[in-house]
Amino acid sequence: MGELKYELSQNAYIKLVLQARKHKTAAVNGVLLGRVSPQNDAVVEIADSVPLFHSHLGLLPNLEISLIMIEEHYSAQGLGIVGYFHANERFDDLELDSIAKNIGNHICRYFPQCAVLLLDNKKLEALPKGKDRSPVMQLYIRDASKNWKLVGSDGGCQLLTKEPAANAVLSDYISSEKWQDVVDFDDHLDDISKDWLNPDLFK
């Protein structure tokens, strides 16, 4: 596979972190939308994200409905599901759980370079104090034996934000409590007037 890089757009990144911030005491998840870069097949461009659930993460019927709707919407833009985002319930839990692995495995069937991103709460908490430009997420990819492995900062496989100031923008959004406005699929299923595409989030 060589040295794969995952380039995360600012909006895709911020949307998922805001969802996790909104539901701080629950596990949350989402999917990443993108494609392999037309210029460089060693780069996966993550252009957007959809926050999925903050309760019953592994409930298959809801998951299947959401994935079908998401794929239908984004395929018209030339994007597909290229990864999965997960935030654990406990602040200090940095283990990739079985739900995250199973959904990652499912996505891998259609997109073998699938990335699984796990929120790192300690990095998120340190955000306002630091100058770190790296995303507040850990990157997991599947190895040759189909196990999910954490890609260390020393590894060839990198996760980076497309816009260098993404963390500064994220920090502003958190301090202004913008996370209250984010809508996930759970919210949409409870009240279909709530738009899971979050068209007004960044206005």
Coordinates of N, CA and C in Angstrom, one line a residue:
M1 N 0.8 -1.2 0.0 CA 0.0 0.0 0.0 C 0.9 1.3 0.0
G2 N 2.1 1.2 0.4 CA 2.9 2.4 0.4 C 2.5 3.3 1.6
E3 N 3.0 4.6 1.4 CA 2.7 5.5 2.5 C 1.4 6.3 2.1
L4 N 0.3 5.8 2.6 CA -1.0 6.5 2.4 C -1.1 7.7 3.3
K5 N -1.6 8.8 2.7 CA -1.9 10.0 3.5 C -3.4 10.3 3.4
Y6 N -4.0 10.7 4.5 CA -5.4 11.1 4.6 C -5.5 12.6 4.8
E7 N -6.1 13.3 3.9 CA -6.2 14.8 4.0 C -7.6 15.1 4.3
L8 N -7.8 15.7 5.5 CA -9.1 15.9 6.1 C -9.5 17.4 5.9
S9 N -10.6 17.7 5.3 CA -11.0 19.1 5.1 C -11.5 19.6 6.4
Q10 N -11.3 20.9 6.5 CA -11.6 21.6 7.8 C -13.0 21.4 8.3
N11 N -14.0 21.5 7.3 CA -15.4 21.3 7.7 C -15.7 19.9 8.1
A12 N -15.2 18.9 7.4 CA -15.4 17.5 7.8 C -14.9 17.2 9.2
Y13 N -13.7 17.8 9.5 CA -13.1 17.6 10.7 C -13.9 18.2 11.9
I14 N -14.2 19.5 11.7 CA -14.8 20.3 12.8 C -16.2 19.7 13.1
K15 N -16.9 19.3 12.1 CA -18.3 18.8 12.3 C -18.3 17.6 13.2
L16 N -17.4 16.7 13.0 CA -17.3 15.5 13.9 C -16.9 15.8 15.3
V17 N -15.9 16.7 15.4 CA -15.5 17.0 16.8 C -16.6 17.8 17.5
L18 N -17.4 18.6 16.8 CA -18.5 19.3 17.5 C -19.6 18.4 17.9
Q19 N -19.8 17.3 17.1 CA -20.8 16.3 17.5 C -20.4 15.6 18.8
A20 N -19.1 15.3 18.9 CA -18.6 14.6 20.1 C -18.6 15.6 21.3
R21 N -18.4 16.8 21.0 CA -18.5 17.8 22.1 C -19.9 18.0 22.6
K22 N -20.8 17.9 21.7 CA -22.2 18.1 22.0 C -22.7 17.0 22.9
H23 N -22.2 15.8 22.7 CA -22.6 14.6 23.5 C -21.4 14.1 24.2
K24 N -21.0 14.9 25.2 CA -19.7 14.6 25.8 C -19.7 13.3 26.6
T25 N -20.9 12.9 27.2 CA -21.0 11.7 28.0 C -21.4 10.5 27.3
A26 N -21.5 10.6 26.0 CA -21.9 9.4 25.2 C -20.9 9.1 24.1
A27 N -20.9 7.8 23.7 CA -20.1 7.5 22.5 C -20.8 8.0 21.3
V28 N -20.1 8.5 20.3 CA -20.7 9.0 19.1 C -19.9 8.5 17.9
N29 N -20.5 8.5 16.7 CA -19.8 8.1 15.5 C -20.3 8.9 14.3
G30 N -19.5 8.7 13.2 CA -19.9 9.4 12.0 C -19.1 8.7 10.8
V31 N -19.4 9.2 9.6 CA -18.7 8.6 8.5 C -18.0 9.8 7.7
L32 N -16.9 9.4 7.0 CA -16.1 10.3 6.3 C -16.4 10.1 4.8
L33 N -16.5 11.2 4.1 CA -16.8 11.1 2.6 C -15.7 11.7 1.8
G34 N -15.3 11.0 0.8 CA -14.2 11.5 0.0 C -13.9 10.6 -1.2
R35 N -12.6 10.6 -1.6 CA -12.2 9.9 -2.8 C -10.6 9.8 -2.7
V36 N -10.1 8.9 -3.5 CA -8.7 8.9 -3.8 C -8.4 10.1 -4.7
S37 N -7.3 10.8 -4.3 CA -7.0 12.1 -5.1 C -6.7 11.7 -6.5
P38 N -7.3 12.5 -7.5 CA -7.1 12.2 -8.9 C -5.6 12.5 -9.3
Q39 N -5.0 13.4 -8.5 CA -3.6 13.7 -8.8 C -2.6 12.7 -8.2
N40 N -3.0 12.1 -7.1 CA -2.0 11.2 -6.4 C -2.7 10.1 -5.7
D41 N -2.5 8.9 -6.1 CA -3.3 7.8 -5.6 C -2.8 7.3 -4.2
A42 N -1.8 8.0 -3.7 CA -1.4 7.7 -2.3 C -2.0 8.7 -1.3
V43 N -3.0 9.5 -1.8 CA -3.7 10.5 -0.9 C -5.2 10.2 -1.0
V44 N -5.8 10.0 0.2 CA -7.2 10.0 0.2 C -7.7 11.3 0.7
E45 N -8.5 12.0 -0.1 CA -9.1 13.3 0.2 C -10.4 13.1 0.9
I46 N -10.5 13.6 2.2 CA -11.7 13.5 2.9 C -12.4 14.9 2.9
A47 N -13.5 15.0 2.1 CA -14.0 16.3 1.7 C -15.2 16.7 2.7
D48 N -15.8 15.7 3.3 CA -17.0 16.0 4.1 C -17.2 14.8 5.1
S49 N -18.1 15.1 6.0 CA -18.4 14.0 7.0 C -19.9 14.2 7.4
V50 N -20.4 13.1 7.9 CA -21.8 13.1 8.4 C -21.8 12.5 9.8
P51 N -22.1 13.3 10.8 CA -22.3 12.7 12.2 C -23.5 11.8 12.2
L52 N -23.2 10.6 12.7 CA -24.3 9.6 12.7 C -25.1 9.5 14.0
F53 N -24.6 8.8 15.0 CA -25.4 8.5 16.2 C -24.7 8.9 17.5
H54 N -25.5 9.2 18.5 CA -25.0 9.4 19.9 C -25.8 8.4 20.9
S55 N -26.6 7.5 20.3 CA -27.2 6.5 21.2 C -27.3 5.2 20.3
H56 N -27.2 4.1 20.9 CA -27.3 2.8 20.2 C -26.5 2.8 18.9
L57 N -25.2 3.0 19.1 CA -24.3 3.1 17.9 C -24.3 1.9 17.0
G58 N -24.5 0.7 17.6 CA -24.4 -0.5 16.7 C -25.7 -1.0 16.2
L59 N -26.8 -0.2 16.3 CA -28.1 -0.6 15.8 C -28.1 -0.7 14.3
L60 N -28.2 -1.9 13.8 CA -28.0 -2.1 12.4 C -29.0 -1.5 11.5
P61 N -30.3 -1.6 11.8 CA -31.3 -1.0 10.8 C -31.0 0.5 10.6
N62 N -30.8 1.2 11.7 CA -30.6 2.7 11.6 C -29.3 3.0 10.8
L63 N -28.3 2.2 11.1 CA -27.0 2.3 10.4 C -27.1 2.1 8.9
E64 N -27.8 1.0 8.6 CA -28.0 0.7 7.2 C -28.8 1.8 6.4
I65 N -29.9 2.3 7.1 CA -30.7 3.4 6.5 C -29.8 4.6 6.2
S66 N -29.0 5.0 7.3 CA -28.2 6.2 7.2 C -27.2 6.0 6.1
L67 N -26.5 4.9 6.0 CA -25.4 4.7 5.0 C -26.0 4.8 3.6
I68 N -27.2 4.2 3.4 CA -27.8 4.2 2.0 C -28.1 5.7 1.7
M69 N -28.7 6.4 2.6 CA -29.1 7.8 2.3 C -27.8 8.7 2.0
I70 N -26.8 8.4 2.8 CA -25.6 9.2 2.7 C -24.9 8.9 1.3
E71 N -24.9 7.6 1.0 CA -24.2 7.2 -0.3 C -25.0 7.8 -1.5
E72 N -26.3 7.8 -1.4 CA -27.1 8.3 -2.5 C -26.9 9.8 -2.7
H73 N -26.8 10.5 -1.6 CA -26.6 12.0 -1.6 C -25.2 12.3 -2.2
Y74 N -24.2 11.6 -1.7 CA -22.8 12.1 -2.0 C -22.3 11.5 -3.3
S75 N -22.9 10.4 -3.8 CA -22.4 9.8 -5.1 C -22.6 10.8 -6.2
A76 N -23.6 11.6 -6.1 CA -23.8 12.6 -7.2 C -22.7 13.6 -7.2
Q77 N -22.0 13.8 -6.1 CA -20.8 14.7 -6.1 C -19.5 14.0 -6.3
G78 N -19.6 12.7 -6.7 CA -18.4 12.0 -6.9 C -17.6 11.5 -5.7
L79 N -18.4 11.5 -4.5 CA -17.7 11.1 -3.3 C -18.4 9.8 -2.8
G80 N -17.6 9.1 -2.1 CA -18.1 7.9 -1.4 C -17.6 7.8 0.0
I81 N -18.1 6.8 0.7 CA -17.7 6.6 2.1 C -16.3 6.1 2.2
V82 N -15.4 6.8 2.8 CA -14.0 6.4 2.8 C -13.4 6.2 4.2
G83 N -14.3 6.3 5.2 CA -13.8 6.1 6.6 C -14.9 6.3 7.6
Y84 N -14.5 6.1 8.8 CA -15.4 6.1 10.0 C -14.8 6.9 11.1
F85 N -15.6 7.6 11.9 CA -15.2 8.3 13.0 C -15.8 7.8 14.3
H86 N -15.1 7.7 15.4 CA -15.6 7.2 16.6 C -15.1 8.0 17.8
A87 N -16.0 8.3 18.7 CA -15.5 8.9 20.0 C -16.1 8.0 21.1
N88 N -15.2 7.6 22.0 CA -15.6 6.7 23.1 C -16.4 7.5 24.2
E89 N -17.1 6.7 25.0 CA -17.9 7.3 26.0 C -17.1 7.9 27.1
R90 N -16.0 7.2 27.5 CA -15.2 7.6 28.6 C -14.0 8.5 28.1
F91 N -13.8 9.6 28.8 CA -12.8 10.6 28.4 C -11.4 10.0 28.2
D92 N -11.0 9.1 29.0 CA -9.7 8.5 28.9 C -9.6 7.2 28.2
D93 N -10.6 6.8 27.5 CA -10.6 5.6 26.7 C -10.1 5.8 25.3
L94 N -8.9 5.2 25.1 CA -8.4 5.3 23.7 C -8.3 4.0 23.0
E95 N -9.2 3.1 23.4 CA -9.2 1.8 22.7 C -10.3 1.9 21.6
L96 N -9.9 1.2 20.5 CA -10.9 1.1 19.4 C -11.8 -0.1 19.7
D97 N -13.1 0.2 19.9 CA -14.0 -0.9 20.3 C -14.5 -1.7 19.1
S98 N -15.2 -2.7 19.5 CA -15.7 -3.7 18.4 C -16.6 -3.1 17.4
I99 N -17.5 -2.1 17.9 CA -18.4 -1.5 17.0 C -17.6 -0.7 15.9
A100 N -16.6 0.0 16.3 CA -15.8 0.8 15.4 C -15.1 -0.1 14.4
K101 N -14.5 -1.2 14.9 CA -13.8 -2.2 14.0 C -14.8 -2.8 13.0
N102 N -16.0 -3.2 13.5 CA -17.0 -3.8 12.6 C -17.4 -2.9 11.5
I103 N -17.7 -1.6 11.9 CA -18.2 -0.7 10.9 C -17.0 -0.4 9.9
G104 N -15.8 -0.3 10.5 CA -14.6 -0.1 9.6 C -14.4 -1.3 8.6
N105 N -14.6 -2.5 9.1 CA -14.5 -3.7 8.2 C -15.6 -3.6 7.1
H106 N -16.8 -3.2 7.5 CA -17.8 -3.1 6.5 C -17.4 -2.1 5.4
I107 N -16.9 -0.9 5.8 CA -16.5 0.1 4.8 C -15.4 -0.4 3.9
C108 N -14.5 -1.2 4.6 CA -13.3 -1.7 3.8 C -13.7 -2.6 2.7
R109 N -14.9 -3.2 2.8 CA -15.3 -4.1 1.7 C -15.5 -3.3 0.4
Y110 N -15.9 -2.0 0.5 CA -16.1 -1.2 -0.6 C -15.0 -0.2 -0.9
F111 N -14.2 0.1 0.2 CA -13.1 1.1 0.0 C -12.0 0.5 0.9
P112 N -11.1 -0.3 0.3 CA -10.0 -1.0 1.1 C -9.1 0.0 1.9
Q113 N -8.9 1.2 1.4 CA -8.0 2.2 2.1 C -8.7 2.9 3.3
C114 N -9.9 2.4 3.7 CA -10.7 3.0 4.8 C -9.8 3.4 6.0
A115 N -10.1 4.6 6.4 CA -9.5 5.1 7.7 C -10.5 5.1 8.8
V116 N -10.1 4.7 10.0 CA -10.9 4.8 11.2 C -10.3 5.9 12.1
L117 N -11.0 6.9 12.4 CA -10.5 8.0 13.3 C -11.1 7.9 14.6
L118 N -10.3 8.0 15.7 CA -10.7 7.9 17.0 C -10.4 9.2 17.7
L119 N -11.4 9.8 18.3 CA -11.2 11.1 19.0 C -10.2 10.9 20.2
D120 N -9.3 11.8 20.3 CA -8.3 11.8 21.4 C -8.7 13.0 22.3
N121 N -9.5 12.7 23.4 CA -10.0 13.7 24.2 C -8.9 14.6 24.9
K122 N -7.8 14.0 25.2 CA -6.7 14.7 25.8 C -6.1 15.8 24.9
K123 N -6.0 15.4 23.6 CA -5.6 16.4 22.6 C -6.6 17.5 22.4
L124 N -7.9 17.1 22.5 CA -9.0 18.1 22.3 C -9.0 19.1 23.5
E125 N -8.8 18.5 24.7 CA -8.8 19.4 25.9 C -7.6 20.4 25.8
A126 N -6.5 19.9 25.3 CA -5.3 20.8 25.2 C -5.3 21.8 24.1
L127 N -6.3 21.7 23.2 CA -6.4 22.5 22.0 C -6.2 24.0 22.3
P128 N -7.0 24.6 23.2 CA -6.9 26.1 23.4 C -5.5 26.5 23.8
K129 N -4.8 25.6 24.5 CA -3.5 26.0 25.1 C -2.3 25.8 24.1
G130 N -2.6 24.9 23.1 CA -1.4 24.5 22.3 C -1.4 25.1 21.0
K131 N -0.3 24.9 20.3 CA -0.1 25.4 18.9 C -0.1 24.2 17.9
D132 N -0.5 23.0 18.4 CA -0.4 21.8 17.6 C -1.4 21.9 16.5
R133 N -0.9 21.6 15.3 CA -1.7 21.7 14.1 C -2.3 20.3 13.7
S134 N -1.8 19.3 14.4 CA -2.3 17.9 14.0 C -3.7 17.7 14.5
P135 N -4.5 16.9 13.8 CA -5.9 16.7 14.2 C -6.0 16.0 15.6
V136 N -7.0 16.3 16.3 CA -7.2 15.7 17.7 C -7.8 14.3 17.6
M137 N -7.3 13.5 16.6 CA -7.8 12.2 16.4 C -6.6 11.3 16.1
Q138 N -6.9 10.0 16.5 CA -5.9 9.0 16.1 C -6.4 8.3 14.9
L139 N -5.4 7.9 14.0 CA -5.7 7.2 12.8 C -5.4 5.7 12.9
Y140 N -6.4 4.9 12.5 CA -6.2 3.5 12.4 C -6.5 3.1 11.0
I141 N -5.6 2.2 10.5 CA -5.9 1.5 9.2 C -5.7 0.0 9.3
R142 N -6.2 -0.7 8.3 CA -6.1 -2.2 8.4 C -4.8 -2.7 7.8
D143 N -4.2 -3.5 8.6 CA -2.9 -4.1 8.1 C -3.2 -5.3 7.2
A144 N -2.1 -5.9 6.7 CA -2.2 -7.0 5.8 C -3.0 -8.2 6.3
S145 N -3.0 -8.4 7.6 CA -3.8 -9.5 8.2 C -5.2 -9.0 8.7
K146 N -5.6 -7.9 8.2 CA -6.9 -7.3 8.4 C -7.2 -7.0 9.8
N147 N -6.2 -6.6 10.6 CA -6.3 -6.1 11.9 C -6.2 -4.6 11.9
W148 N -6.9 -3.9 12.7 CA -6.8 -2.5 12.8 C -5.6 -2.1 13.6
K149 N -4.8 -1.2 13.1 CA -3.6 -0.8 13.8 C -3.5 0.7 13.9
L150 N -3.0 1.2 15.0 CA -2.8 2.6 15.2 C -1.6 3.0 14.4
V151 N -1.8 4.1 13.7 CA -0.6 4.6 12.9 C 0.0 5.7 13.8
G152 N 1.2 5.4 14.2 CA 1.9 6.4 15.1 C 2.4 7.6 14.3
S153 N 2.7 8.7 15.0 CA 3.2 9.9 14.3 C 4.5 9.6 13.6
D154 N 5.2 8.6 13.9 CA 6.4 8.2 13.2 C 6.1 7.4 12.0
G155 N 4.9 6.9 11.8 CA 4.6 6.0 10.7 C 4.5 6.8 9.4
G156 N 4.5 6.0 8.3 CA 4.5 6.6 7.0 C 3.1 7.1 6.7
C157 N 2.1 6.5 7.3 CA 0.7 6.8 7.0 C 0.2 8.0 7.8
Q158 N -0.1 9.1 7.2 CA -0.4 10.3 8.0 C -1.8 10.8 7.8
L159 N -2.3 11.4 8.9 CA -3.5 12.1 8.9 C -3.2 13.6 9.1
L160 N -3.7 14.4 8.1 CA -3.4 15.9 8.3 C -4.7 16.6 7.8
T161 N -4.8 17.9 8.4 CA -5.9 18.7 7.9 C -5.5 19.5 6.7
K162 N -6.4 19.7 5.8 CA -6.1 20.4 4.6 C -5.8 21.8 4.8
E163 N -6.5 22.5 5.8 CA -6.3 23.9 6.1 C -5.4 23.9 7.4
P164 N -4.3 24.6 7.4 CA -3.4 24.6 8.5 C -4.0 25.2 9.8
A165 N -5.0 26.1 9.6 CA -5.6 26.8 10.8 C -6.8 26.0 11.3
A166 N -7.1 24.8 10.9 CA -8.3 24.1 11.3 C -8.5 24.0 12.8
N167 N -7.4 23.8 13.5 CA -7.5 23.7 15.0 C -7.9 25.0 15.6
A168 N -7.4 26.1 15.1 CA -7.7 27.4 15.6 C -9.2 27.7 15.4
V169 N -9.7 27.3 14.2 CA -11.1 27.5 13.9 C -12.0 26.7 14.8
L170 N -11.5 25.4 15.0 CA -12.2 24.5 15.9 C -12.3 25.0 17.3
S171 N -11.2 25.6 17.7 CA -11.1 26.1 19.1 C -12.1 27.3 19.3
D172 N -12.2 28.1 18.2 CA -13.2 29.2 18.3 C -14.6 28.7 18.3
Y173 N -14.9 27.7 17.5 CA -16.2 27.1 17.4 C -16.6 26.5 18.8
I174 N -15.7 25.9 19.4 CA -16.0 25.3 20.7 C -16.2 26.3 21.8
S175 N -15.4 27.4 21.8 CA -15.6 28.4 22.8 C -16.8 29.2 22.6
S176 N -17.3 29.3 21.3 CA -18.6 30.0 21.1 C -19.8 29.1 21.1
E177 N -19.5 27.8 21.6 CA -20.6 26.8 21.8 C -21.4 26.5 20.5
K178 N -20.6 26.6 19.4 CA -21.2 26.3 18.1 C -21.7 24.8 18.0
W179 N -21.1 24.0 18.9 CA -21.5 22.5 18.9 C -23.0 22.3 19.1
Q180 N -23.6 23.3 19.7 CA -25.1 23.1 20.0 C -25.9 23.0 18.7
D181 N -25.3 23.5 17.6 CA -26.0 23.6 16.3 C -25.9 22.3 15.5
V182 N -25.0 21.5 15.8 CA -24.7 20.3 14.9 C -25.8 19.3 15.1
V183 N -26.2 18.8 13.9 CA -27.3 17.8 13.8 C -26.7 16.5 13.3
D184 N -27.0 15.4 14.1 CA -26.5 14.1 13.6 C -27.7 13.2 13.2
F185 N -27.5 12.0 12.7 CA -28.6 11.2 12.1 C -29.6 10.8 13.2
D186 N -29.1 10.7 14.4 CA -30.1 10.4 15.6 C -31.1 11.5 15.7
D187 N -30.6 12.8 15.6 CA -31.5 13.9 15.7 C -32.5 13.9 14.6
H188 N -32.0 13.6 13.4 CA -32.9 13.6 12.2 C -33.9 12.5 12.3
L189 N -33.6 11.3 12.8 CA -34.6 10.3 13.0 C -35.6 10.6 14.0
D190 N -35.2 11.4 15.0 CA -36.2 11.9 16.0 C -37.1 13.0 15.5
D191 N -36.5 13.8 14.6 CA -37.3 15.0 14.0 C -36.8 15.2 12.6
I192 N -37.5 14.8 11.6 CA -37.0 14.8 10.3 C -36.8 16.2 9.7
S193 N -37.3 17.2 10.4 CA -37.1 18.6 10.0 C -35.6 19.0 10.2
K194 N -34.9 18.3 11.1 CA -33.5 18.5 11.3 C -32.7 17.9 10.2
D195 N -31.9 18.7 9.6 CA -31.1 18.3 8.4 C -29.7 17.7 8.8
W196 N -29.6 16.4 8.5 CA -28.3 15.8 8.8 C -27.1 16.3 8.0
L197 N -27.4 17.0 6.9 CA -26.3 17.6 6.1 C -25.7 18.8 6.7
N198 N -26.4 19.4 7.8 CA -25.9 20.6 8.5 C -25.5 21.7 7.5
P199 N -26.5 22.1 6.6 CA -26.1 23.1 5.6 C -25.8 24.5 6.2
D200 N -26.3 24.8 7.4 CA -26.0 26.1 7.9 C -24.9 26.2 9.0
L201 N -24.3 25.1 9.3 CA -23.4 25.0 10.4 C -22.2 26.0 10.2
F202 N -21.7 26.2 9.0 CA -20.5 27.0 8.8 C -20.8 28.3 8.2
K203 N -22.1 28.8 8.3 CA -22.5 30.1 7.8 C -22.2 31.2 8.8

